[in-house]
Short mmCIF file of C-alpha atoms and ligand atoms in Angstrom, two decimals:
data_model
loop_
_atom_site.label_atom_id
_atom_site.label_comp_id
_atom_site.label_asym_id
_atom_site.label_seq_id
_atom_site.Cartn_x
_atom_site.Cartn_y
_atom_site.Cartn_z
CA UNK A 1 94.10 -140.87 -20.49
CA UNK A 2 94.47 -139.24 -23.93
CA UNK A 3 93.78 -135.53 -24.23
CA UNK A 4 92.72 -133.80 -27.42
CA UNK A 5 95.62 -131.52 -28.39
CA UNK A 6 94.94 -127.78 -28.33
CA UNK A 7 94.26 -126.34 -31.77
CA UNK A 8 97.21 -124.24 -32.92
CA UNK A 9 96.98 -123.72 -36.67
CA UNK A 10 94.33 -122.54 -39.11
CA UNK A 11 93.86 -126.17 -40.20
CA UNK A 12 93.35 -127.28 -36.57
CA UNK A 13 90.66 -124.64 -36.04
CA UNK A 14 88.97 -125.44 -39.34
CA UNK A 15 88.84 -129.10 -38.34
CA UNK A 16 87.30 -128.20 -34.97
CA UNK A 17 84.79 -125.90 -36.68
CA UNK A 18 83.71 -128.68 -39.06
CA UNK A 19 82.82 -130.92 -36.08
CA UNK A 20 80.89 -128.29 -34.13
CA UNK A 21 77.14 -128.42 -33.49
CA UNK A 22 75.23 -125.57 -31.89
CA UNK A 23 72.55 -125.37 -29.22
CA UNK A 24 69.92 -123.07 -30.68
CA UNK A 25 66.96 -123.35 -28.28
CA UNK A 26 66.06 -120.95 -25.53
CA UNK A 27 66.94 -122.14 -22.01
CA UNK A 28 63.91 -121.68 -19.76
CA UNK A 29 63.11 -123.50 -16.52
CA UNK A 30 66.14 -125.78 -16.87
CA UNK A 31 65.03 -127.01 -20.30
CA UNK A 32 66.06 -126.20 -23.87
CA UNK A 33 62.87 -125.17 -25.65
CA UNK A 34 61.55 -123.51 -28.81
CA UNK A 35 60.20 -119.99 -28.56
CA UNK A 36 56.50 -120.16 -27.77
CA UNK A 37 55.73 -118.74 -31.23
CA UNK A 38 58.00 -121.30 -32.89
CA UNK A 39 59.81 -118.41 -34.61
CA UNK A 40 63.53 -118.54 -35.30
CA UNK A 41 66.21 -116.22 -36.65
CA UNK A 42 69.40 -116.99 -38.56
CA UNK A 43 72.81 -116.95 -37.03
CA UNK A 44 75.38 -116.40 -39.81
CA UNK A 45 79.16 -116.53 -39.96
CA UNK A 46 80.08 -113.06 -41.28
CA UNK A 47 83.43 -114.30 -42.60
CA UNK A 48 81.78 -116.75 -45.01
CA UNK A 49 78.06 -115.97 -45.11
CA UNK A 50 77.32 -119.54 -43.98
CA UNK A 51 74.19 -120.06 -41.85
CA UNK A 52 75.29 -121.62 -38.56
CA UNK A 53 71.93 -122.18 -36.88
CA UNK A 54 68.27 -121.19 -36.76
CA UNK A 55 67.92 -119.81 -33.26
CA UNK A 56 64.76 -119.60 -31.13
CA UNK A 57 63.39 -116.07 -31.43
CA UNK A 58 61.91 -115.32 -28.03
CA UNK A 59 59.27 -112.66 -27.46
CA UNK A 60 57.01 -111.37 -24.70
CA UNK A 61 55.36 -114.72 -23.78
CA UNK A 62 58.79 -116.33 -23.34
CA UNK A 63 59.97 -113.39 -21.24
CA UNK A 64 56.84 -113.60 -19.07
CA UNK A 65 57.38 -117.30 -18.51
CA UNK A 66 61.09 -116.98 -17.75
CA UNK A 67 60.48 -114.10 -15.35
CA UNK A 68 57.87 -116.15 -13.45
CA UNK A 69 60.30 -119.06 -13.22
CA UNK A 70 63.11 -116.77 -12.06
CA UNK A 71 60.88 -115.17 -9.45
CA UNK A 72 59.81 -118.57 -8.14
CA UNK A 73 63.42 -119.74 -7.96
CA UNK A 74 64.35 -116.58 -6.07
CA UNK A 75 61.49 -116.99 -3.59
CA UNK A 76 62.33 -120.67 -3.14
CA UNK A 77 65.74 -119.67 -1.79
CA UNK A 78 67.69 -122.66 -3.12
CA UNK A 79 70.22 -120.16 -4.51
CA UNK A 80 69.24 -116.78 -3.07
CA UNK A 81 69.42 -118.00 0.53
CA UNK A 82 72.25 -120.46 0.06
CA UNK A 83 75.37 -119.71 2.12
CA UNK A 84 77.74 -117.61 -0.01
CA UNK A 85 80.50 -120.21 0.31
CA UNK A 86 78.22 -122.79 -1.33
CA UNK A 87 77.30 -120.46 -4.19
CA UNK A 88 81.00 -119.94 -4.64
CA UNK A 89 81.60 -123.67 -5.11
CA UNK A 90 78.99 -123.93 -7.87
CA UNK A 91 80.34 -120.88 -9.69
CA UNK A 92 83.89 -122.21 -9.47
CA UNK A 93 82.61 -125.47 -10.98
CA UNK A 94 81.10 -123.44 -13.83
CA UNK A 95 84.43 -121.66 -14.36
CA UNK A 96 86.22 -125.05 -14.45
CA UNK A 97 83.76 -126.35 -17.04
CA UNK A 98 84.29 -123.23 -19.13
CA UNK A 99 88.03 -123.72 -18.87
CA UNK A 100 87.71 -127.34 -20.01
CA UNK A 101 85.62 -126.16 -22.99
CA UNK A 102 87.38 -122.88 -23.72
CA UNK A 103 88.45 -123.77 -27.25
CA UNK A 104 84.90 -124.66 -28.20
CA UNK A 105 83.50 -121.49 -26.59
CA UNK A 106 86.10 -119.32 -28.31
CA UNK A 107 85.39 -120.99 -31.63
CA UNK A 108 81.66 -120.38 -31.28
CA UNK A 109 82.20 -116.62 -30.73
CA UNK A 110 84.60 -116.42 -33.67
CA UNK A 111 82.21 -118.19 -36.04
CA UNK A 112 79.17 -116.31 -34.78
CA UNK A 113 80.51 -112.74 -34.96
CA UNK A 114 83.73 -112.80 -36.97
CA UNK A 115 86.32 -111.86 -34.38
CA UNK A 116 89.80 -113.41 -34.70
CA UNK A 117 90.30 -116.61 -32.77
CA UNK A 118 93.25 -115.12 -30.86
CA UNK A 119 90.92 -112.43 -29.55
CA UNK A 120 88.20 -114.94 -28.66
CA UNK A 121 90.72 -116.97 -26.66
CA UNK A 122 91.65 -113.78 -24.79
CA UNK A 123 87.94 -113.22 -24.10
CA UNK A 124 87.65 -116.71 -22.60
CA UNK A 125 90.46 -115.96 -20.17
CA UNK A 126 88.62 -112.74 -19.26
CA UNK A 127 85.25 -114.47 -18.88
CA UNK A 128 86.56 -117.38 -16.81
CA UNK A 129 88.71 -115.05 -14.71
CA UNK A 130 85.68 -112.88 -13.99
CA UNK A 131 83.56 -115.80 -12.82
CA UNK A 132 86.38 -117.04 -10.56
CA UNK A 133 86.99 -113.55 -9.15
CA UNK A 134 83.34 -112.87 -8.31
CA UNK A 135 82.88 -116.38 -6.89
CA UNK A 136 85.91 -115.82 -4.66
CA UNK A 137 84.62 -112.40 -3.55
CA UNK A 138 81.19 -113.46 -2.40
CA UNK A 139 82.21 -115.14 0.84
CA UNK A 140 84.46 -112.20 1.71
CA UNK A 141 81.89 -109.45 1.41
CA UNK A 142 80.79 -108.35 4.89
CA UNK A 143 77.84 -106.33 6.05
CA UNK A 144 78.34 -103.57 8.61
CA UNK A 145 77.65 -102.75 12.24
CA UNK A 146 76.84 -99.05 12.45
CA UNK A 147 78.30 -96.85 15.20
CA UNK A 148 75.40 -96.43 17.65
CA UNK A 149 74.96 -95.75 21.34
CA UNK A 150 74.71 -98.69 23.77
CA UNK A 151 70.94 -98.76 23.52
CA UNK A 152 70.94 -100.10 19.98
CA UNK A 153 72.58 -102.50 17.61
CA UNK A 154 72.38 -101.39 14.01
CA UNK A 155 73.21 -103.74 11.17
CA UNK A 156 73.59 -103.04 7.47
CA UNK A 157 72.86 -106.32 5.70
CA UNK A 158 73.52 -107.10 2.05
CA UNK A 159 70.83 -109.07 0.26
CA UNK A 160 70.35 -110.13 -3.35
CA UNK A 161 68.07 -107.85 -5.37
CA UNK A 162 65.83 -110.49 -6.95
CA UNK A 163 65.46 -111.05 -10.70
CA UNK A 164 68.20 -109.52 -12.84
CA UNK A 165 67.85 -109.27 -16.63
CA UNK A 166 71.22 -109.00 -18.35
CA UNK A 167 71.07 -107.60 -21.88
CA UNK A 168 74.40 -107.76 -23.70
CA UNK A 169 75.98 -106.84 -27.04
CA UNK A 170 77.80 -108.87 -29.68
CA UNK A 171 81.36 -107.52 -29.72
CA UNK A 172 82.70 -109.65 -26.84
CA UNK A 173 79.74 -112.03 -26.52
CA UNK A 174 80.85 -114.33 -23.73
CA UNK A 175 83.10 -111.90 -21.89
CA UNK A 176 80.42 -109.19 -21.62
CA UNK A 177 78.03 -111.92 -20.47
CA UNK A 178 80.42 -113.03 -17.73
CA UNK A 179 80.95 -109.45 -16.54
CA UNK A 180 77.19 -109.26 -15.86
CA UNK A 181 76.16 -112.72 -14.77
CA UNK A 182 79.15 -113.50 -12.51
CA UNK A 183 78.50 -110.78 -9.91
CA UNK A 184 74.71 -111.04 -10.26
CA UNK A 185 74.72 -114.80 -9.64
CA UNK A 186 77.38 -114.61 -6.94
CA UNK A 187 75.23 -112.12 -5.03
CA UNK A 188 72.35 -114.65 -5.05
CA UNK A 189 70.06 -113.25 -7.76
CA UNK A 190 68.12 -115.16 -10.40
CA UNK A 191 69.48 -114.11 -13.80
CA UNK A 192 67.85 -113.99 -17.22
CA UNK A 193 70.36 -113.41 -19.99
CA UNK A 194 69.39 -111.91 -23.34
CA UNK A 195 72.35 -112.24 -25.69
CA UNK A 196 72.59 -110.10 -28.81
CA UNK A 197 70.66 -111.41 -31.81
CA UNK A 198 73.98 -111.07 -33.68
CA UNK A 199 75.88 -113.50 -31.42
CA UNK A 200 73.55 -115.75 -29.41
CA UNK A 201 75.34 -119.10 -29.65
CA UNK A 202 77.99 -119.00 -26.92
CA UNK A 203 75.35 -117.95 -24.36
CA UNK A 204 73.37 -121.10 -25.16
CA UNK A 205 76.46 -123.28 -24.78
CA UNK A 206 77.06 -121.51 -21.46
CA UNK A 207 73.54 -122.49 -20.37
CA UNK A 208 74.44 -126.15 -20.96
CA UNK A 209 77.54 -125.73 -18.80
CA UNK A 210 75.63 -123.87 -16.07
CA UNK A 211 73.18 -126.75 -15.88
CA UNK A 212 76.07 -129.23 -15.69
CA UNK A 213 77.71 -127.12 -12.95
CA UNK A 214 74.57 -127.52 -10.83
CA UNK A 215 73.00 -124.05 -10.81
CA UNK A 216 69.50 -124.69 -9.45
CA UNK A 217 66.49 -124.67 -11.76
CA UNK A 218 65.38 -121.20 -12.82
CA UNK A 219 68.42 -119.38 -11.44
CA UNK A 220 70.01 -118.91 -14.85
CA UNK A 221 67.99 -118.73 -18.08
CA UNK A 222 68.85 -117.60 -21.60
CA UNK A 223 66.38 -115.93 -23.98
CA UNK A 224 67.79 -115.40 -27.48
CA UNK A 225 65.89 -112.90 -29.62
CA UNK A 226 65.68 -109.29 -30.68
CA UNK A 227 65.94 -106.17 -28.60
CA UNK A 228 62.60 -104.68 -29.61
CA UNK A 229 60.79 -107.95 -28.75
CA UNK A 230 62.14 -109.99 -25.88
CA UNK A 231 64.63 -107.33 -24.71
CA UNK A 232 61.89 -104.75 -24.42
CA UNK A 233 59.56 -107.22 -22.68
CA UNK A 234 62.20 -107.90 -20.01
CA UNK A 235 62.89 -104.19 -19.59
CA UNK A 236 59.20 -103.39 -19.13
CA UNK A 237 58.47 -106.32 -16.83
CA UNK A 238 57.06 -105.45 -13.41
CA UNK A 239 58.78 -108.55 -12.01
CA UNK A 240 62.34 -107.78 -13.11
CA UNK A 241 64.17 -105.91 -10.35
CA UNK A 242 67.33 -104.90 -12.15
CA UNK A 243 68.51 -104.41 -15.73
CA UNK A 244 72.19 -104.92 -16.35
CA UNK A 245 72.91 -103.58 -19.80
CA UNK A 246 75.89 -103.28 -22.11
CA UNK A 247 75.26 -101.75 -25.51
CA UNK A 248 74.66 -98.48 -27.30
CA UNK A 249 73.84 -95.20 -25.59
CA UNK A 250 70.62 -94.91 -27.63
CA UNK A 251 69.28 -98.22 -26.30
CA UNK A 252 70.54 -97.41 -22.79
CA UNK A 253 68.35 -94.29 -22.81
CA UNK A 254 65.35 -96.40 -23.87
CA UNK A 255 65.94 -98.83 -21.02
CA UNK A 256 65.81 -95.99 -18.49
CA UNK A 257 62.47 -94.96 -19.94
CA UNK A 258 61.17 -98.54 -19.74
CA UNK A 259 62.20 -98.66 -16.08
CA UNK A 260 60.30 -95.42 -15.46
CA UNK A 261 57.24 -96.72 -17.28
CA UNK A 262 57.22 -99.95 -15.28
CA UNK A 263 58.53 -100.59 -11.78
CA UNK A 264 61.53 -98.25 -11.38
CA UNK A 265 63.85 -101.22 -11.61
CA UNK A 266 67.52 -100.46 -11.17
CA UNK A 267 69.24 -99.85 -14.52
CA UNK A 268 73.00 -100.27 -14.81
CA UNK A 269 74.32 -99.07 -18.15
CA UNK A 270 77.63 -99.69 -19.90
CA UNK A 271 77.28 -97.76 -23.15
CA UNK A 272 79.23 -96.41 -26.08
CA UNK A 273 82.36 -94.31 -26.40
CA UNK A 274 84.48 -92.10 -28.64
CA UNK A 275 87.63 -92.38 -26.66
CA UNK A 276 90.52 -89.91 -27.00
CA UNK A 277 94.12 -91.10 -27.05
CA UNK A 278 96.51 -88.18 -26.37
CA UNK A 279 100.10 -88.34 -27.58
CA UNK A 280 102.51 -85.62 -26.40
CA UNK A 281 105.72 -84.74 -28.21
CA UNK A 282 107.89 -85.66 -25.21
CA UNK A 283 107.32 -89.43 -25.73
CA UNK A 284 110.62 -91.27 -26.10
CA UNK A 285 109.74 -94.29 -28.22
CA UNK A 286 107.31 -93.08 -30.88
CA UNK A 287 107.38 -96.43 -32.74
CA UNK A 288 106.09 -98.22 -29.66
CA UNK A 289 103.44 -95.59 -28.98
CA UNK A 290 102.30 -95.67 -32.62
CA UNK A 291 101.89 -99.43 -32.64
CA UNK A 292 99.81 -99.24 -29.44
CA UNK A 293 97.75 -96.38 -30.89
CA UNK A 294 97.00 -98.49 -33.98
CA UNK A 295 96.10 -101.55 -31.91
CA UNK A 296 93.87 -99.37 -29.71
CA UNK A 297 91.54 -98.80 -32.65
CA UNK A 298 92.06 -101.84 -34.90
CA UNK A 299 91.83 -104.57 -32.23
CA UNK A 300 88.61 -106.59 -32.73
CA UNK A 301 88.02 -104.68 -36.04
CA UNK A 302 87.40 -101.52 -34.03
CA UNK A 303 84.23 -103.10 -32.63
CA UNK A 304 85.28 -102.20 -29.09
CA UNK A 305 83.51 -99.85 -26.69
CA UNK A 306 86.85 -98.45 -25.51
CA UNK A 307 88.40 -98.27 -28.99
CA UNK A 308 90.90 -95.41 -29.09
CA UNK A 309 89.03 -93.92 -32.03
CA UNK A 310 90.20 -90.30 -31.61
CA UNK A 311 93.98 -89.96 -31.78
CA UNK A 312 95.05 -86.51 -30.56
CA UNK A 313 98.68 -85.81 -31.48
CA UNK A 314 100.81 -82.80 -30.61
CA UNK A 315 101.38 -80.99 -33.90
CA UNK A 316 105.16 -80.86 -33.41
CA UNK A 317 105.35 -84.64 -34.08
CA UNK A 318 102.10 -85.25 -35.91
CA UNK A 319 103.42 -85.79 -39.46
CA UNK A 320 106.06 -88.33 -38.42
CA UNK A 321 103.76 -89.98 -35.88
CA UNK A 322 100.97 -90.55 -38.39
CA UNK A 323 103.48 -92.22 -40.73
CA UNK A 324 104.38 -94.60 -37.92
CA UNK A 325 100.72 -95.35 -37.20
CA UNK A 326 100.16 -96.09 -40.90
CA UNK A 327 103.12 -98.47 -40.89
CA UNK A 328 101.78 -100.26 -37.81
CA UNK A 329 98.29 -100.47 -39.31
CA UNK A 330 99.71 -102.07 -42.44
CA UNK A 331 100.54 -105.13 -40.31
CA UNK A 332 97.01 -105.34 -38.89
CA UNK A 333 95.12 -106.27 -42.06
CA UNK A 334 92.02 -108.45 -41.67
CA UNK A 335 92.29 -112.15 -42.38
CA UNK A 336 90.48 -115.44 -41.84
CA UNK A 337 89.16 -115.21 -38.25
CA UNK A 338 90.13 -118.86 -37.73
CA UNK A 339 93.77 -118.13 -38.51
CA UNK A 340 95.63 -117.57 -35.22
CA UNK A 341 97.84 -115.06 -37.09
CA UNK A 342 94.93 -112.75 -38.03
CA UNK A 343 94.87 -109.50 -36.08
CA UNK A 344 91.50 -108.38 -37.45
CA UNK A 345 88.55 -110.53 -38.53
CA UNK A 346 85.20 -109.91 -40.22
CA UNK A 347 82.66 -107.18 -39.44
CA UNK A 348 79.72 -108.66 -37.54
CA UNK A 349 76.99 -108.28 -40.18
CA UNK A 350 75.92 -106.43 -43.31
CA UNK A 351 74.18 -103.63 -41.42
CA UNK A 352 77.30 -102.82 -39.42
CA UNK A 353 79.48 -103.15 -42.54
CA UNK A 354 77.25 -100.63 -44.38
CA UNK A 355 77.24 -98.29 -41.41
CA UNK A 356 81.05 -98.21 -41.21
CA UNK A 357 81.38 -97.59 -44.97
CA UNK A 358 78.81 -94.77 -44.67
CA UNK A 359 80.91 -93.08 -41.99
CA UNK A 360 84.01 -93.42 -44.18
CA UNK A 361 82.14 -91.77 -47.07
CA UNK A 362 81.08 -88.92 -44.76
CA UNK A 363 84.66 -88.48 -43.57
CA UNK A 364 85.81 -87.97 -47.17
CA UNK A 365 82.86 -85.67 -47.98
CA UNK A 366 83.46 -83.50 -44.92
CA UNK A 367 87.11 -82.96 -45.89
CA UNK A 368 89.15 -85.28 -43.66
CA UNK A 369 92.29 -86.70 -45.36
CA UNK A 370 91.99 -90.45 -45.99
CA UNK A 371 95.48 -91.88 -45.45
CA UNK A 372 94.77 -95.65 -45.60
CA UNK A 373 91.99 -98.18 -46.15
CA UNK A 374 88.53 -96.80 -46.84
CA UNK A 375 87.25 -99.56 -49.15
CA UNK A 376 85.65 -102.89 -48.25
CA UNK A 377 87.67 -105.93 -49.29
CA UNK A 378 86.29 -108.17 -52.02
CA UNK A 379 83.92 -110.84 -50.64
CA UNK A 380 83.01 -113.44 -49.67
CA UNK A 381 82.88 -112.17 -46.13
CA UNK A 382 82.56 -108.72 -44.60
CA UNK A 383 86.04 -107.24 -44.24
CA UNK A 384 87.18 -103.62 -43.93
CA UNK A 385 90.90 -102.79 -43.70
CA UNK A 386 92.42 -100.40 -41.13
CA UNK A 387 91.26 -96.94 -42.18
CA UNK A 388 93.07 -93.80 -41.05
CA UNK A 389 91.85 -90.23 -41.49
CA UNK A 390 94.16 -87.32 -40.69
CA UNK A 391 93.21 -83.66 -40.35
CA UNK A 392 89.96 -84.44 -38.55
CA UNK A 393 88.28 -81.55 -36.74
CA UNK A 394 85.86 -81.78 -33.80
CA UNK A 395 82.91 -80.71 -35.96
CA UNK A 396 83.25 -83.61 -38.43
CA UNK A 397 80.87 -86.54 -38.05
CA UNK A 398 83.72 -89.08 -37.91
CA UNK A 399 85.27 -87.01 -35.13
CA UNK A 400 82.13 -87.07 -33.00
CA UNK A 401 80.09 -90.23 -33.50
CA UNK A 402 80.88 -93.76 -32.41
CA UNK A 403 81.61 -95.71 -35.60
CA UNK A 404 82.31 -99.09 -34.01
CA UNK A 405 84.62 -100.15 -36.82
CA UNK A 406 88.28 -99.93 -37.88
CA UNK A 407 88.30 -96.17 -38.52
CA UNK A 408 90.80 -93.88 -36.81
CA UNK A 409 90.31 -90.10 -36.68
CA UNK A 410 93.57 -88.16 -36.13
CA UNK A 411 93.43 -84.63 -34.69
CA UNK A 412 96.31 -82.21 -34.07
CA UNK A 413 96.82 -79.97 -31.02
CA UNK A 414 99.40 -77.39 -29.95
CA UNK A 415 98.92 -77.01 -26.19
CA UNK A 416 97.97 -79.19 -23.23
CA UNK A 417 94.88 -77.05 -22.60
CA UNK A 418 93.74 -77.52 -26.18
CA UNK A 419 94.29 -81.29 -25.94
CA UNK A 420 92.22 -81.57 -22.75
CA UNK A 421 89.41 -79.44 -24.16
CA UNK A 422 89.30 -81.53 -27.34
CA UNK A 423 89.44 -84.81 -25.41
CA UNK A 424 86.47 -83.79 -23.24
CA UNK A 425 84.45 -82.33 -26.11
CA UNK A 426 82.19 -85.39 -26.45
CA UNK A 427 79.00 -86.69 -24.86
CA UNK A 428 80.90 -89.89 -24.01
CA UNK A 429 83.29 -90.62 -21.15
CA UNK A 430 84.31 -94.26 -21.26
CA UNK A 431 88.09 -94.35 -21.71
CA UNK A 432 91.00 -92.04 -22.42
CA UNK A 433 94.70 -92.64 -23.04
CA UNK A 434 97.66 -90.42 -22.38
CA UNK A 435 101.26 -90.89 -23.57
CA UNK A 436 103.98 -88.71 -22.07
CA UNK A 437 107.22 -88.92 -20.10
CA UNK A 438 106.40 -85.87 -17.98
CA UNK A 439 104.99 -87.01 -14.62
CA UNK A 440 103.60 -83.58 -13.75
CA UNK A 441 101.75 -83.45 -17.04
CA UNK A 442 100.50 -87.02 -16.58
CA UNK A 443 98.99 -86.17 -13.20
CA UNK A 444 97.53 -82.85 -14.37
CA UNK A 445 95.91 -84.27 -17.49
CA UNK A 446 94.72 -87.51 -15.87
CA UNK A 447 92.76 -85.56 -13.28
CA UNK A 448 91.04 -83.44 -15.88
CA UNK A 449 90.04 -86.14 -18.38
CA UNK A 450 86.31 -86.84 -18.07
CA UNK A 451 86.45 -90.59 -18.32
CA UNK A 452 85.65 -93.75 -16.38
CA UNK A 453 89.17 -95.02 -16.99
CA UNK A 454 92.45 -93.43 -17.99
CA UNK A 455 95.29 -95.46 -19.47
CA UNK A 456 98.70 -93.89 -18.92
CA UNK A 457 101.40 -95.05 -21.34
CA UNK A 458 99.29 -98.05 -22.34
CA UNK A 459 95.89 -98.71 -23.86
CA UNK A 460 93.23 -100.93 -22.27
CA UNK A 461 95.32 -102.05 -19.32
CA UNK A 462 93.42 -103.56 -16.40
CA UNK A 463 92.37 -106.81 -14.77
CA UNK A 464 89.54 -108.19 -12.64
CA UNK A 465 90.52 -106.01 -9.68
CA UNK A 466 89.69 -102.80 -11.57
CA UNK A 467 86.17 -101.45 -12.06
CA UNK A 468 85.19 -100.87 -15.69
CA UNK A 469 82.57 -98.34 -16.79
CA UNK A 470 81.91 -94.86 -18.00
CA UNK A 471 80.80 -91.36 -17.07
CA UNK A 472 78.58 -88.93 -19.00
CA UNK A 473 76.59 -90.77 -21.69
CA UNK A 474 78.86 -93.81 -21.56
CA UNK A 475 76.82 -95.14 -18.66
CA UNK A 476 76.41 -95.32 -14.92
CA UNK A 477 77.43 -98.83 -13.91
CA UNK A 478 80.69 -100.58 -13.14
CA UNK A 479 81.59 -104.08 -14.29
CA UNK A 480 84.36 -106.18 -12.68
CA UNK A 481 85.94 -105.83 -9.21
CA UNK A 482 84.05 -105.98 -5.90
CA UNK A 483 82.26 -102.76 -6.88
CA UNK A 484 80.20 -104.67 -9.44
CA UNK A 485 79.29 -107.28 -6.85
CA UNK A 486 77.98 -104.52 -4.58
CA UNK A 487 75.75 -103.25 -7.40
CA UNK A 488 73.84 -106.54 -7.45
CA UNK A 489 72.88 -106.45 -3.79
CA UNK A 490 70.44 -104.35 -1.75
CA UNK A 491 71.34 -102.79 1.57
CA UNK A 492 68.94 -103.57 4.40
CA UNK A 493 69.21 -101.42 7.53
CA UNK A 494 68.23 -103.16 10.77
CA UNK A 495 67.94 -101.05 13.92
CA UNK A 496 67.62 -103.18 17.05
CA UNK A 497 66.66 -101.46 20.31
CA UNK A 498 68.40 -103.01 23.29
CA UNK A 499 66.32 -103.11 26.44
CA UNK A 500 67.97 -101.66 29.52
CA UNK A 501 67.91 -104.07 32.53
P1 LIG B 601 72.74 -102.30 -29.02
O1 LIG B 601 72.46 -101.22 -28.05
O2 LIG B 601 72.16 -102.19 -30.38
O3 LIG B 601 72.27 -103.71 -28.45
C1 LIG B 601 72.71 -104.19 -27.20
C2 LIG B 601 71.69 -105.19 -26.67
O4 LIG B 601 70.47 -104.49 -26.43
C3 LIG B 601 71.35 -106.31 -27.66
O5 LIG B 601 71.17 -107.51 -26.95
C4 LIG B 601 70.05 -105.83 -28.26
O6 LIG B 601 69.23 -106.88 -28.75
C5 LIG B 601 69.39 -105.16 -27.07
N1 LIG B 601 68.35 -104.17 -27.41
C6 LIG B 601 68.26 -103.40 -28.51
N2 LIG B 601 67.15 -102.65 -28.47
C7 LIG B 601 66.52 -102.95 -27.30
C8 LIG B 601 65.31 -102.51 -26.68
N3 LIG B 601 64.52 -101.59 -27.24
N4 LIG B 601 64.98 -103.03 -25.48
C9 LIG B 601 65.77 -103.94 -24.87
N5 LIG B 601 66.90 -104.42 -25.43
C10 LIG B 601 67.28 -103.92 -26.62
O7 LIG B 601 74.33 -102.41 -29.08
P2 LIG B 601 75.20 -103.41 -29.94
O8 LIG B 601 75.19 -102.97 -31.36
O9 LIG B 601 74.84 -104.82 -29.63
O10 LIG B 601 76.64 -103.17 -29.30
C11 LIG B 601 77.44 -102.10 -29.64
C12 LIG B 601 77.37 -101.00 -28.60
O11 LIG B 601 77.70 -101.55 -27.32
C13 LIG B 601 78.37 -99.90 -28.83
O12 LIG B 601 77.77 -98.66 -28.61
C14 LIG B 601 79.45 -100.17 -27.79
O13 LIG B 601 80.20 -99.04 -27.42
C15 LIG B 601 78.64 -100.70 -26.67
N6 LIG B 601 79.47 -101.47 -25.73
C16 LIG B 601 79.75 -100.91 -24.50
C17 LIG B 601 80.57 -101.58 -23.60
C18 LIG B 601 80.90 -100.99 -22.25
O14 LIG B 601 81.37 -101.72 -21.38
N7 LIG B 601 80.66 -99.72 -22.00
C19 LIG B 601 81.10 -102.83 -23.95
C20 LIG B 601 80.78 -103.37 -25.19
C21 LIG B 601 79.95 -102.68 -26.08
#
């Protein structure tokens, strides 16, 4: 049997891209359909400006229909009451199909939102790994027998919640999707996915694979469209039991209001960040630390929730360290997203491109020192080079707000106390990094950083076994690990009185 060779070069990926066709319909009730209104929106490749597809633009009527279908599927029990071991088999089949189609899925994300193909391939490993992990967990998750007297037997049962709406962003389209849908489906819920309007295409390909894997009708549906239309309709629905959201803090706050205005559905939020990366003067290999510090912000064009966007450096080494960061950043210039050598790709769309350039302008106006980048590259395509500001202070806009682009703000500090205070001086609490050789300092500082995750002498380390999420205004949920699986189930307490003979 002949196998198509894996694409390795820019030319290989270009050839694959030329052959690609896209599913662009909504997936409702096991069928690919137009939006009820017939409306569509454009999906564009931000690296070239090319229109890839006209995608069904769902709205309230489509949400209402999909929710009814999901509710019926849940009540029917073909998935929700299936033995966990059988759900596991179907999800493992889905993971295998994703694996067999991983180059196509990665290519779709790269074309749709501009990220480098090397990064998209990494996302596929993360997405497939997540589905396998959650599938494997589900038949190992036990309920409890509570400690009672002999006159009772008390059980704590875990049951699926019902209809889960997953609303996801565009920066890691398929991986963020998997982090939501894998535990929600594994736990037995019916899931409606609303991908970002900026990157809807891989979710629709995933729907084709889910159907092929044998997920029962109505258990997984995909509604492409805008946040203020179909997203809002799902969030306000009286028949959606849980919202699983990844996106900005501003929208996360709206979703909590929608839940309050409707049925008090559970709302799990994974929101934004302005993550501090602390470098102490006792580090041995400053070149290594500097290249990690640069990658922490410039990976995926800085469009990363846990981007290490605030670099806090002990003043004793700051001058020399910034030089090293600039040298590392020089090797991270954006290039054709289809080129496996490109470290950075294109910015997702014109609005985000404008927003990043606006922040850069404000940084200059407020007196930060621009040390590299700062100007958009000549088109076609939306590219911004690694941009480094030194001498940033906590009151500057670029030192406070999430930019979600390749812009690094460097701060100086003199003492550990000052570093901790500066690191925590933010409404966010998603990630923090800490580089030092002093184990006492590492333990002291780690405990005091207000953050969902702390990376010690690395940035962004972790795997499926580790929960991922934030504190403060970075959210309240946890993706990955068995903790996320628990979030998608309800506890039912059963107290059984035992009759004395
Ligand atoms: P966004 O909040 O603008 O949109 C996220 C999703 O919400 C999209 O699908 C969008 O259509 C939808 N939406 C928008 N308005 C809505 C409304 N009123 N009702 C319902 N849905 C609505 O965020 P974005 O620009 O897509 O993504 C970038 C943000 O996501 C950044 O803040 C980033 O930090 C965050 N993010 C967080 C994590 C994490 O795990 N914490 C991971 C990735 C991205």
